[in-house]
Every structure is written in structure tokens, then in C-alpha cells.
PDB file of C-alpha atoms in Angstrom:
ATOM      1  CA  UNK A  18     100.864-114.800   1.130  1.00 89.00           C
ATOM      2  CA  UNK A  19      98.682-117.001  -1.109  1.00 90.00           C
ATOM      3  CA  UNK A  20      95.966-116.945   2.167  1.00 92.00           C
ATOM      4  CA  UNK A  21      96.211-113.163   2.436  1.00 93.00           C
ATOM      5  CA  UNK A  22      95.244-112.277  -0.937  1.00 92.00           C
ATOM      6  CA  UNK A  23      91.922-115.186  -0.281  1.00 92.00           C
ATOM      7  CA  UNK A  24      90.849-112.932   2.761  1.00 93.00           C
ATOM      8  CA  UNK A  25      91.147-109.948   0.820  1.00 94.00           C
ATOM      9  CA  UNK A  26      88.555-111.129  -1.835  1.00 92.00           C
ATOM     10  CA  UNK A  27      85.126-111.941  -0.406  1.00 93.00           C
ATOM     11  CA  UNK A  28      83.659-115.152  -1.236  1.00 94.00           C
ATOM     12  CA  UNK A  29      87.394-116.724  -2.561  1.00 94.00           C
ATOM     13  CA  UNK A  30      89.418-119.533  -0.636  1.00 93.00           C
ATOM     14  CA  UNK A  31      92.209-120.893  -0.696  1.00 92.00           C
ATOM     15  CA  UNK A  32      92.499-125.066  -1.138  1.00 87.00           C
ATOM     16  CA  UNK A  33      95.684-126.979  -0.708  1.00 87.00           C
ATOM     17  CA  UNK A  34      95.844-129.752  -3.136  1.00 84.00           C
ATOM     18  CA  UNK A  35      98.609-132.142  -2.980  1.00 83.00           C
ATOM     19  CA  UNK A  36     101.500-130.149  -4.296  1.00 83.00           C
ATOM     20  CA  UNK A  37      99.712-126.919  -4.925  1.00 86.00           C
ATOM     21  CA  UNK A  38      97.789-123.963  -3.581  1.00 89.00           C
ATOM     22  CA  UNK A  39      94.368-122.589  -5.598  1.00 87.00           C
ATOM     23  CA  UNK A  40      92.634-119.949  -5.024  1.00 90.00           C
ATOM     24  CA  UNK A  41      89.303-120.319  -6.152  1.00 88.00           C
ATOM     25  CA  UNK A  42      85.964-118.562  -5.799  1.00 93.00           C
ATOM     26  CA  UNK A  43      83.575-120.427  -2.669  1.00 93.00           C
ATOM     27  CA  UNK A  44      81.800-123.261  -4.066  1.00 93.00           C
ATOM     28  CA  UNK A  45      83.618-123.889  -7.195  1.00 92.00           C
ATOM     29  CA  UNK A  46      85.564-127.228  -7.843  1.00 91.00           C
ATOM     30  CA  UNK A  47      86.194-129.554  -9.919  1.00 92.00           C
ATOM     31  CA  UNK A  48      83.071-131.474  -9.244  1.00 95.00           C
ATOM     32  CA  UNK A  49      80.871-128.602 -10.063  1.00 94.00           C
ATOM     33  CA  UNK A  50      82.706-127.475 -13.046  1.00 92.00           C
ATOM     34  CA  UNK A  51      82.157-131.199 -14.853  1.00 93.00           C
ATOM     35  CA  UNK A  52      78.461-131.019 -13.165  1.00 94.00           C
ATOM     36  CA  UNK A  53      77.881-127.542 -15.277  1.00 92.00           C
ATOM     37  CA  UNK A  54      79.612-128.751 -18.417  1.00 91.00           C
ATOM     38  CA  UNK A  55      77.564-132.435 -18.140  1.00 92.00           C
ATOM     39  CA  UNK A  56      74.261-129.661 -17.642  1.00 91.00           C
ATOM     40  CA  UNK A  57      75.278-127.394 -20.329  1.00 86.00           C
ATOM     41  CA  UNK A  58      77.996-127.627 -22.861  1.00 78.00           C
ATOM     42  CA  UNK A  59      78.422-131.470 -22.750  1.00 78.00           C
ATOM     43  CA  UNK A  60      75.125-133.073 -22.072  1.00 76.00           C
ATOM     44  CA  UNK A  61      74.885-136.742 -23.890  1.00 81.00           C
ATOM     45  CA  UNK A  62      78.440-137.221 -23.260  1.00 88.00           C
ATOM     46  CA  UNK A  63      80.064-140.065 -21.468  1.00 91.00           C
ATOM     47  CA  UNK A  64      82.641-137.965 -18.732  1.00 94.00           C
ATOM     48  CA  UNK A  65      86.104-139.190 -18.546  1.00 95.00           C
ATOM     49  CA  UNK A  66      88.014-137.947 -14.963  1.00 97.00           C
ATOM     50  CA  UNK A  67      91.558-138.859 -14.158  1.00 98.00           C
ATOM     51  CA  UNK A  68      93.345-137.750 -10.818  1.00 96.00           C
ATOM     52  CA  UNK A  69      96.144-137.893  -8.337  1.00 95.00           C
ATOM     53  CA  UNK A  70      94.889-135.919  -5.685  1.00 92.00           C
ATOM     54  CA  UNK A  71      91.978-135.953  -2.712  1.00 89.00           C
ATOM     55  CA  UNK A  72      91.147-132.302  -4.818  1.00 89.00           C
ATOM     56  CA  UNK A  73      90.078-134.710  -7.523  1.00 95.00           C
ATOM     57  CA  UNK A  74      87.600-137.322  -5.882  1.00 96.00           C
ATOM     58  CA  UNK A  75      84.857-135.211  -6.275  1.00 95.00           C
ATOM     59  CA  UNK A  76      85.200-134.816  -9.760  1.00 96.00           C
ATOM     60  CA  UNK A  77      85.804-138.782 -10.450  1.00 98.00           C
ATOM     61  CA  UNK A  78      82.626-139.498  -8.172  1.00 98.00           C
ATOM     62  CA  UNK A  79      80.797-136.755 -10.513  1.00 97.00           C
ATOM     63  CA  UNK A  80      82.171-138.746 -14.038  1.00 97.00           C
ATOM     64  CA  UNK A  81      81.280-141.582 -12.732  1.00 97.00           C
ATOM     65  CA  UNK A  82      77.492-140.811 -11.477  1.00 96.00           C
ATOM     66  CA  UNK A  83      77.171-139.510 -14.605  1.00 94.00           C
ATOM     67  CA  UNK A  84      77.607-142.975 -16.138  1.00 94.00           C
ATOM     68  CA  UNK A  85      81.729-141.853 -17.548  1.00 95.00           C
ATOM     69  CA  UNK A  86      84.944-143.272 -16.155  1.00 96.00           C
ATOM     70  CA  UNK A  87      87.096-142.542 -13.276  1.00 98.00           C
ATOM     71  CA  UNK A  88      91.084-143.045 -12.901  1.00 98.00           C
ATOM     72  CA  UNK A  89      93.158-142.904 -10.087  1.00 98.00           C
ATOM     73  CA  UNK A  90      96.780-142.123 -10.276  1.00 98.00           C
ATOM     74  CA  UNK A  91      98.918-143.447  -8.106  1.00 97.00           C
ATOM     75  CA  UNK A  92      98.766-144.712  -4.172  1.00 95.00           C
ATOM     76  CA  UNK A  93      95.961-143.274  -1.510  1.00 93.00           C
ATOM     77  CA  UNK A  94      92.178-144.292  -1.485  1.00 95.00           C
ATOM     78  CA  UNK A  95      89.721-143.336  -3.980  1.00 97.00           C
ATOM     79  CA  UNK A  96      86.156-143.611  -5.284  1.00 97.00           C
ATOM     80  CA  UNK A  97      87.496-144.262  -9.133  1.00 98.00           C
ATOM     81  CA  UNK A  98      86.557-147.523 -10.810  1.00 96.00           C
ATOM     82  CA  UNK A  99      89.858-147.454 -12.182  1.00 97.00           C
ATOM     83  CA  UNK A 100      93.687-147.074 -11.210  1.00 98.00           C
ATOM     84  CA  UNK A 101      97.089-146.892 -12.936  1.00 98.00           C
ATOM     85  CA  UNK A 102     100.384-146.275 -10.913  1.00 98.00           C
ATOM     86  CA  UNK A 103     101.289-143.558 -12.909  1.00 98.00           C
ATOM     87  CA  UNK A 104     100.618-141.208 -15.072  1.00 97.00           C
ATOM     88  CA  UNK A 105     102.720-142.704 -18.360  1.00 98.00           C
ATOM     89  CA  UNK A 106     100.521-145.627 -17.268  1.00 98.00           C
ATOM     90  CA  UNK A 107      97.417-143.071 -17.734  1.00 98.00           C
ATOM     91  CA  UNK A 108      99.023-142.014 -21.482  1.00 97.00           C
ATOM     92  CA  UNK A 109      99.489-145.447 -21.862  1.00 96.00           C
ATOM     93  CA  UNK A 110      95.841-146.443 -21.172  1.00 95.00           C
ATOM     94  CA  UNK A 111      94.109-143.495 -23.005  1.00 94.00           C
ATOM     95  CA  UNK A 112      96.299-144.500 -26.301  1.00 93.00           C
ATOM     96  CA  UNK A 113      95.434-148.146 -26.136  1.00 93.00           C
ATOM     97  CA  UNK A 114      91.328-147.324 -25.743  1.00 90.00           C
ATOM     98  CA  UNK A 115      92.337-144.653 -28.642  1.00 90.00           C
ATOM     99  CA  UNK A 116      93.751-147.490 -30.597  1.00 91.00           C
ATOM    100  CA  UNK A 117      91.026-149.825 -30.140  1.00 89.00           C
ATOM    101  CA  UNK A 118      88.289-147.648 -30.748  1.00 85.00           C
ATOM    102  CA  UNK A 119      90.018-146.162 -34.237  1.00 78.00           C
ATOM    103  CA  UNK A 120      89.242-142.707 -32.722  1.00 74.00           C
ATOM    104  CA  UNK A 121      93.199-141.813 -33.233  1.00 64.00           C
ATOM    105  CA  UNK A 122      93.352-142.880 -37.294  1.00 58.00           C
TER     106      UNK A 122
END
């Protein structure tokens, strides 16, 4: 169904993620999105990308260019400087670098 309403609308696709379908417009992803925001909204800001999925490699490879951090969740091969198994692991992480930066208080 998901694929039929894609080849109604010119120039949208549809992407299978890991446990998901998106339909998105052609050339848009999550890589491009933190490219514009890194070009626009955020420039001088350190990117922080976290992901389970293949759908998200482009957008840790994209943090991390950019001189920000990349974390893998989970099992599977990936360009991120970082991994945690899961993604309590991930809370886990963000709270301690909250902690120790004094960001949180």
C-alpha cells in the first residue's frame, strides 16, 4: 500500500528502515537534513548522531565529518566512533556526559 501511494507522488520513495517504512521526498535523509541544519540553523555546533539502523549511517558519518559524535546502537557494522548495546545504555551515556559537564544542574 505504503509503495502505491510513493508512485503516485512524483519525486517521493519509499525506504525500508529496519522496522519501518518512510516515505520521503527523493534525496532527502537523514544525512542531508543534519548537513542543512550544520549549513543553516546550527552552524558552530558540535553534531551529536545516535542510531540503530543502516537508515542512520549516513547521518553518523555526516556528525562525525563535521567534527560531532557518532553512536551505534546495538549489533551490525557501522561507521560511528562509538557503540552502546542498547539504547538505556544510550540514556545512560548521554546522562553521565550531562553530569560531567554540569549542563543538567
Amino acid at each position: 500500500m505504503l509503495q502505491a501511494i510513493a508512485d503516485e507522488r512524483p519525486g517521493w520513495v519509499l525506504h525500508k528502515a529496519k522496522m519501518a517504512l518512510e516515505i520521503h521526498p527523493e534525496g532527502v535523509s537523514k544525512a542531508t537534513a543534519v548537513t542543512a541544519f550544520l549549513a543553516g540553523t546550527w552552524p558552530r555546533r558540535v553534531p551529536f548522531a545516535a542510531g540503530d539502523d543502516a537508515t542512520d549511517e549516513g547521518m553518523m558519518a555526516v556528525a562525525q565529518a563535521a567534527g560531532g559524535y557518532a553512536v551505534k546502537v546495538g549489533e551490525g557494522e557501522s561507521c560511528a566512533g562509538l557503540r552502546v548495546a542498547t539504547s538505556t545504555d544510550l540514556v545512560n551515556l548521554l546522562t553521565a556526559w550531562l553530569d560531567r559537564t554540569g549542563i543538567a544542574s
